Coordinates of C-alpha atoms in Angstrom, one line a residue:
M3 CA 88.3 -51.4 23.1
S4 CA 87.6 -50.4 19.5
L5 CA 84.8 -50.9 17.1
S6 CA 85.8 -53.1 14.2
G7 CA 82.5 -53.8 12.4
L8 CA 79.0 -52.2 12.3
T9 CA 75.7 -53.2 10.8
I10 CA 72.8 -50.7 10.7
S11 CA 69.1 -51.5 9.9
N12 CA 66.3 -49.0 9.6
L13 CA 67.9 -46.1 11.4
R14 CA 66.6 -42.7 10.2
C15 CA 67.4 -42.6 6.4
I16 CA 69.6 -45.7 6.5
E17 CA 67.7 -48.8 5.6
H18 CA 70.8 -51.1 5.6
A19 CA 74.5 -50.5 5.9
E20 CA 77.6 -52.5 6.8
L21 CA 81.0 -51.0 7.7
E22 CA 84.4 -52.3 8.6
V23 CA 85.8 -49.6 10.9
S24 CA 89.5 -48.8 11.4
P25 CA 91.0 -49.0 14.8
G26 CA 92.6 -45.7 14.1
L27 CA 91.0 -43.0 11.9
T28 CA 87.8 -43.5 9.9
L29 CA 86.3 -40.8 7.7
I30 CA 82.6 -40.7 6.8
W31 CA 81.8 -38.0 4.3
G32 CA 78.7 -36.8 2.4
D33 CA 76.4 -33.8 1.9
N34 CA 74.3 -32.3 4.6
G35 CA 71.3 -34.5 5.2
S36 CA 72.9 -37.5 3.6
G37 CA 72.9 -39.7 6.8
K38 CA 76.5 -39.5 7.9
T39 CA 75.6 -38.3 11.4
S40 CA 73.2 -41.2 11.6
V41 CA 76.1 -43.6 11.3
L42 CA 77.7 -41.9 14.4
E43 CA 74.3 -42.3 16.1
A44 CA 74.4 -46.0 15.4
M45 CA 77.8 -46.3 17.0
F46 CA 76.7 -44.2 20.0
L47 CA 73.7 -46.4 20.5
L48 CA 75.9 -49.5 20.8
G49 CA 77.8 -47.9 23.7
R50 CA 75.1 -45.9 25.4
G51 CA 71.7 -47.3 24.5
R52 CA 70.5 -43.9 23.4
S53 CA 71.2 -41.2 20.8
F54 CA 73.2 -38.0 21.3
R55 CA 70.7 -36.1 19.3
T56 CA 67.4 -37.1 20.9
R57 CA 66.1 -38.6 24.2
N58 CA 63.4 -40.5 22.3
N59 CA 64.9 -43.6 20.6
E60 CA 61.6 -44.3 18.8
R61 CA 62.2 -41.2 16.7
L62 CA 65.3 -42.9 15.2
I63 CA 63.2 -45.7 13.5
Q64 CA 63.0 -45.3 9.8
H65 CA 59.6 -44.1 8.6
G66 CA 57.4 -47.0 7.7
K67 CA 59.5 -49.6 9.7
D68 CA 58.6 -51.2 13.0
H69 CA 62.1 -51.4 14.5
L70 CA 65.7 -50.4 14.2
R71 CA 68.7 -52.6 14.8
V72 CA 72.4 -52.0 15.3
V73 CA 75.0 -54.8 15.6
G74 CA 78.6 -54.2 16.3
R75 CA 81.9 -56.1 16.8
V76 CA 84.1 -54.7 19.5
E77 CA 87.7 -55.8 19.7
A78 CA 89.8 -55.6 22.9
A79 CA 93.5 -54.9 23.0
T80 CA 94.0 -58.6 23.7
G81 CA 92.4 -59.4 20.3
Q82 CA 89.2 -60.8 21.9
I83 CA 86.1 -59.9 19.9
Q84 CA 82.6 -59.4 21.4
T85 CA 79.4 -58.8 19.5
L86 CA 76.9 -56.2 20.7
G87 CA 73.3 -55.8 19.5
F88 CA 70.8 -53.0 20.1
E89 CA 67.2 -52.9 19.0
V90 CA 64.4 -50.4 19.3
T91 CA 60.7 -50.9 18.6
Q92 CA 57.8 -48.6 19.2
S93 CA 57.2 -50.3 22.6
S94 CA 60.5 -51.7 23.7
T95 CA 64.3 -51.4 23.8
A96 CA 66.7 -54.4 24.1
A97 CA 70.4 -54.9 24.1
R98 CA 72.5 -58.1 23.8
I99 CA 76.1 -58.5 24.7
A100 CA 78.0 -61.6 23.5
G101 CA 74.8 -63.4 22.9
R102 CA 73.1 -62.7 26.2
T103 CA 70.4 -60.2 27.0
A104 CA 71.8 -57.2 28.9
Q105 CA 70.1 -56.6 32.3
S106 CA 70.7 -52.9 32.0
L107 CA 71.7 -50.5 29.2
A108 CA 74.5 -49.4 31.4
E109 CA 76.2 -52.7 30.6
L110 CA 76.8 -51.3 27.1
S111 CA 79.0 -48.6 28.4
N112 CA 81.3 -51.1 29.9
A113 CA 81.4 -53.3 26.8
F114 CA 82.0 -50.3 24.4
P115 CA 83.0 -47.0 25.9
V116 CA 82.2 -44.2 23.4
Q117 CA 82.1 -40.4 23.6
V118 CA 81.0 -37.8 21.0
I119 CA 81.8 -34.2 20.1
D120 CA 79.2 -32.8 17.8
P121 CA 78.2 -29.3 16.7
G122 CA 75.9 -29.0 19.7
V123 CA 78.6 -29.8 22.2
H124 CA 78.4 -26.1 23.4
R125 CA 75.1 -27.1 25.1
L126 CA 77.2 -28.8 27.8
V127 CA 78.0 -25.3 28.9
E128 CA 75.0 -23.3 27.7
E129 CA 72.1 -25.5 28.9
G130 CA 70.9 -26.8 32.3
G131 CA 72.3 -29.4 34.6
Y132 CA 70.9 -32.5 32.9
R133 CA 73.6 -32.7 30.3
R134 CA 76.4 -32.0 32.8
R135 CA 75.2 -34.7 35.1
R136 CA 75.0 -37.2 32.3
W137 CA 78.6 -36.2 31.2
M138 CA 79.8 -36.6 34.8
D139 CA 78.0 -39.9 35.6
W140 CA 79.2 -41.7 32.4
A141 CA 82.8 -41.2 33.6
V142 CA 82.1 -41.9 37.3
F143 CA 80.6 -45.3 36.2
H144 CA 83.9 -46.2 34.6
V145 CA 85.9 -45.1 37.6
E146 CA 83.6 -46.8 40.1
P147 CA 81.6 -49.7 38.7
M148 CA 79.3 -49.8 41.8
F149 CA 78.1 -46.3 41.0
I150 CA 75.5 -47.3 38.4
D151 CA 73.8 -49.8 40.8
R152 CA 73.5 -47.1 43.5
W153 CA 72.2 -44.7 41.0
L154 CA 69.5 -47.1 39.7
R155 CA 68.4 -47.9 43.3
Y156 CA 68.4 -44.2 44.2
T157 CA 66.2 -43.5 41.1
R158 CA 63.7 -46.2 42.0
A159 CA 63.5 -44.8 45.6
L160 CA 63.1 -41.3 44.3
K161 CA 60.2 -42.4 42.0
Q162 CA 58.5 -44.0 45.0
R163 CA 58.9 -41.0 47.1
N164 CA 57.5 -38.6 44.4
A165 CA 54.6 -41.0 43.9
A166 CA 53.9 -40.9 47.6
L167 CA 54.0 -37.1 47.6
K168 CA 51.3 -37.0 45.0
I169 CA 49.0 -39.4 46.8
E170 CA 49.6 -38.8 50.5
G171 CA 52.5 -36.6 51.4
G172 CA 53.0 -37.9 54.9
Q173 CA 53.9 -41.3 53.6
A174 CA 56.9 -40.0 51.6
T175 CA 59.1 -39.8 54.6
A176 CA 59.3 -43.6 54.7
W177 CA 61.7 -43.3 51.7
D178 CA 63.9 -40.7 53.3
P179 CA 66.5 -43.0 55.0
E180 CA 67.2 -45.1 51.9
L181 CA 67.2 -42.0 49.6
A182 CA 69.6 -40.2 52.0
R183 CA 72.0 -43.2 52.3
L184 CA 72.2 -43.8 48.6
G185 CA 72.3 -40.1 47.8
E186 CA 75.3 -39.5 50.1
L187 CA 77.2 -42.3 48.4
I188 CA 76.4 -41.0 44.9
A189 CA 77.5 -37.5 45.9
E190 CA 80.8 -38.8 47.3
S191 CA 81.6 -40.7 44.2
R192 CA 80.9 -37.7 42.0
R193 CA 82.9 -35.4 44.3
D194 CA 85.9 -37.8 44.2
F195 CA 85.7 -37.9 40.4
M196 CA 85.6 -34.1 40.1
T197 CA 88.6 -33.8 42.4
R198 CA 90.6 -36.2 40.3
L199 CA 89.5 -34.4 37.1
Q200 CA 90.9 -31.0 38.1
P201 CA 94.5 -31.3 36.9
Y202 CA 93.4 -32.7 33.5
W203 CA 90.7 -30.0 33.3
L204 CA 93.1 -27.2 34.0
E205 CA 95.5 -28.4 31.4
A206 CA 92.9 -29.0 28.7
V207 CA 91.0 -25.7 29.1
A208 CA 94.2 -23.7 29.1
A209 CA 95.4 -25.4 25.9
L210 CA 92.1 -25.1 24.1
S211 CA 90.7 -21.8 25.2
G212 CA 93.4 -19.9 27.1
L213 CA 90.6 -19.0 29.6
E214 CA 90.6 -19.4 33.4
V215 CA 87.3 -21.3 33.4
E216 CA 86.5 -23.2 36.6
L217 CA 84.4 -26.2 37.3
H218 CA 82.6 -26.4 40.6
Y219 CA 80.6 -29.5 41.7
L220 CA 77.2 -28.7 43.3
R221 CA 75.9 -31.9 44.9
G222 CA 72.2 -31.0 44.9
W223 CA 71.6 -29.8 48.5
G224 CA 73.3 -27.5 51.0
Q225 CA 76.9 -28.0 52.0
D226 CA 76.0 -27.5 55.7
Q227 CA 73.4 -30.3 55.8
T228 CA 73.2 -34.0 55.5
L229 CA 70.8 -35.2 52.8
L230 CA 68.5 -36.5 55.4
E231 CA 68.4 -33.1 57.1
A232 CA 67.8 -31.4 53.7
L233 CA 64.9 -33.8 52.9
T234 CA 63.4 -33.0 56.3
A235 CA 63.8 -29.3 55.9
S236 CA 62.2 -29.2 52.4
R237 CA 59.3 -31.5 53.4
G238 CA 56.7 -28.7 53.2
R239 CA 57.8 -27.6 49.8
D240 CA 58.0 -31.2 48.6
E241 CA 54.5 -31.9 49.7
A242 CA 53.1 -28.7 48.2
R243 CA 54.7 -29.4 44.8
H244 CA 54.6 -33.2 44.9
L245 CA 58.4 -33.3 44.0
T246 CA 61.6 -34.0 45.8
H247 CA 63.8 -30.9 45.7
S248 CA 67.0 -32.1 47.4
G249 CA 69.3 -34.8 46.3
P250 CA 71.9 -35.9 43.7
H251 CA 69.2 -35.8 41.0
R252 CA 69.5 -32.0 41.3
A253 CA 73.3 -31.9 41.2
D254 CA 75.2 -29.7 38.7
I255 CA 78.6 -28.7 37.5
A256 CA 78.9 -24.9 37.7
V257 CA 81.0 -23.6 34.8
R258 CA 82.3 -20.2 35.7
L259 CA 84.7 -17.5 34.4
H260 CA 85.8 -15.0 37.0
G261 CA 82.9 -16.0 39.2
Q262 CA 80.3 -15.5 36.5
P263 CA 78.3 -18.3 34.7
A264 CA 80.3 -19.1 31.5
R265 CA 77.2 -19.3 29.4
E266 CA 76.6 -15.6 30.1
T267 CA 80.1 -14.4 29.2
L268 CA 81.5 -16.7 26.5
S269 CA 80.8 -16.7 22.8
R270 CA 79.4 -19.8 21.1
G271 CA 82.9 -20.7 19.8
Q272 CA 84.4 -20.2 23.3
Q273 CA 81.6 -22.4 24.8
K274 CA 82.4 -25.1 22.3
L275 CA 86.1 -25.1 23.2
V276 CA 85.3 -25.2 26.9
A277 CA 82.9 -28.1 26.4
V278 CA 85.5 -29.9 24.3
A279 CA 88.0 -29.3 27.1
M280 CA 85.6 -31.0 29.5
T281 CA 85.4 -34.1 27.2
V282 CA 89.2 -34.2 26.6
A283 CA 89.9 -34.0 30.3
Q284 CA 87.4 -36.7 31.0
L285 CA 88.9 -39.1 28.5
R286 CA 92.5 -38.5 29.7
L287 CA 91.5 -39.2 33.2
L288 CA 89.9 -42.5 32.2
Q289 CA 92.9 -43.4 30.1
N290 CA 95.3 -42.9 33.1
L291 CA 93.0 -44.1 35.9
T292 CA 91.3 -47.1 34.4
H293 CA 93.4 -47.8 31.2
T294 CA 90.1 -47.3 29.2
T295 CA 90.5 -45.5 25.9
P296 CA 87.0 -44.8 24.6
T297 CA 86.2 -44.4 20.9
L298 CA 85.7 -40.8 20.0
L299 CA 83.1 -39.7 17.5
L300 CA 83.6 -36.3 15.9
D301 CA 80.6 -34.9 13.9
D302 CA 81.7 -32.1 11.6
P303 CA 84.5 -31.1 14.0
A304 CA 85.4 -27.9 12.1
A305 CA 82.0 -26.3 12.6
E306 CA 82.2 -22.9 14.2
L307 CA 86.0 -23.2 14.6
D308 CA 88.6 -21.8 12.4
G309 CA 92.3 -20.7 12.4
E310 CA 94.0 -21.0 15.8
R311 CA 91.0 -22.4 17.6
L312 CA 90.7 -25.3 15.1
Q313 CA 94.4 -26.1 15.4
R314 CA 94.1 -26.2 19.2
F315 CA 91.1 -28.5 18.9
I316 CA 93.0 -30.9 16.5
A317 CA 96.1 -31.0 18.7
Q318 CA 94.1 -31.9 21.8
V319 CA 92.1 -34.6 20.1
A320 CA 95.1 -36.1 18.4
S321 CA 97.0 -36.3 21.7
L322 CA 94.3 -38.8 23.0
R323 CA 95.5 -41.5 20.5
C324 CA 92.2 -43.2 20.5
Q325 CA 89.9 -44.6 17.8
L326 CA 88.4 -41.7 15.9
V327 CA 85.4 -41.7 13.6
V328 CA 85.0 -38.3 11.9
T329 CA 82.3 -36.9 9.6
S330 CA 83.0 -34.3 7.0
L331 CA 81.4 -32.6 4.0
H332 CA 84.6 -33.3 2.0
S333 CA 86.3 -36.5 0.9
E334 CA 89.7 -34.8 1.1
S335 CA 89.4 -33.9 4.8
R336 CA 92.7 -34.5 6.6
L337 CA 92.2 -32.7 9.9
F338 CA 93.4 -35.7 11.8
G339 CA 95.7 -37.2 9.2
T340 CA 95.1 -39.7 6.4
P341 CA 92.1 -41.9 7.2
E342 CA 92.6 -45.7 7.2
R343 CA 89.0 -46.2 6.1
T344 CA 86.7 -43.9 4.2
F345 CA 83.0 -44.2 3.6
R346 CA 80.8 -42.1 1.4
V347 CA 77.2 -41.5 2.5
G348 CA 74.5 -40.5 0.1
Q349 CA 70.7 -40.9 0.0
G350 CA 70.9 -43.3 3.0
R351 CA 73.5 -45.5 1.4
V352 CA 77.0 -46.1 3.0
Q353 CA 79.7 -47.1 0.6
P354 CA 83.4 -47.8 1.2
V355 CA 85.8 -45.6 -0.9

């Protein structure tokens, strides 16, 4: 899959823009604050139904407008073209795939697989488990299509259990069997993915950082208990705090160097390289396991990297041989070779060069 065309309406500072995107390398350049990252956000919205910069899609709507809309053409290796559409208003979000309304935003991920590496990628290492779960689950969905259905059903059951905990704690146990059944299946899918990822991870992190950083999957409850046992054991705490404390919604990926949390021992630049290694390993696994080659968006890739670190980064990304869309402050940027398409962004306008 690759993105061949993009139309943007009312997204941040961009009132309207149309782009024909190269299946290889596309460069988007402009000054800071010009709107070039917003173009990447539009592409990301098409494949994820959300931004990589904020959890609140409504914040993306241009000031004074009542909606934003992104439409893209995605071309398969067979030459088949599919149109995707995504719209956000102050009260709703909707997606369309090949003319039909998507039942779930997760369908976008299947229609247009896309990943991003931006200047904040280090937060994958530095911050809490939410980002790492999201990183993991996007890939697990592509490896095991049933995963997203189980996750959605688990989330609904979890909301019901938490609601019961707030009203009458004793009623919450009615949800335990369903929560435990789905939670065990989710944890097993994640564990299998992390096991398959290990050889790709070891290769990528060694090439990028030269550090012996380890990834450890933490499923969200004790290793010596079933999830049903864990839910039973934590019932008192759950009732007291009106919250479910055990389950795959509490899972994490521990990133460690010599047994210590990587966020406590690595510099910002090292954290970035480790986070990039997580992304590169993920994409290589998907390429080899599912023959899926996601589009990769690179927002100011040289930020906080120079010299040897930057060269390692370039070599690893180039080896993916995927569709690349890169932003830069400079029109002459050639980090990943000569771009096939170039666009200049300024004052919210996107123009081909």
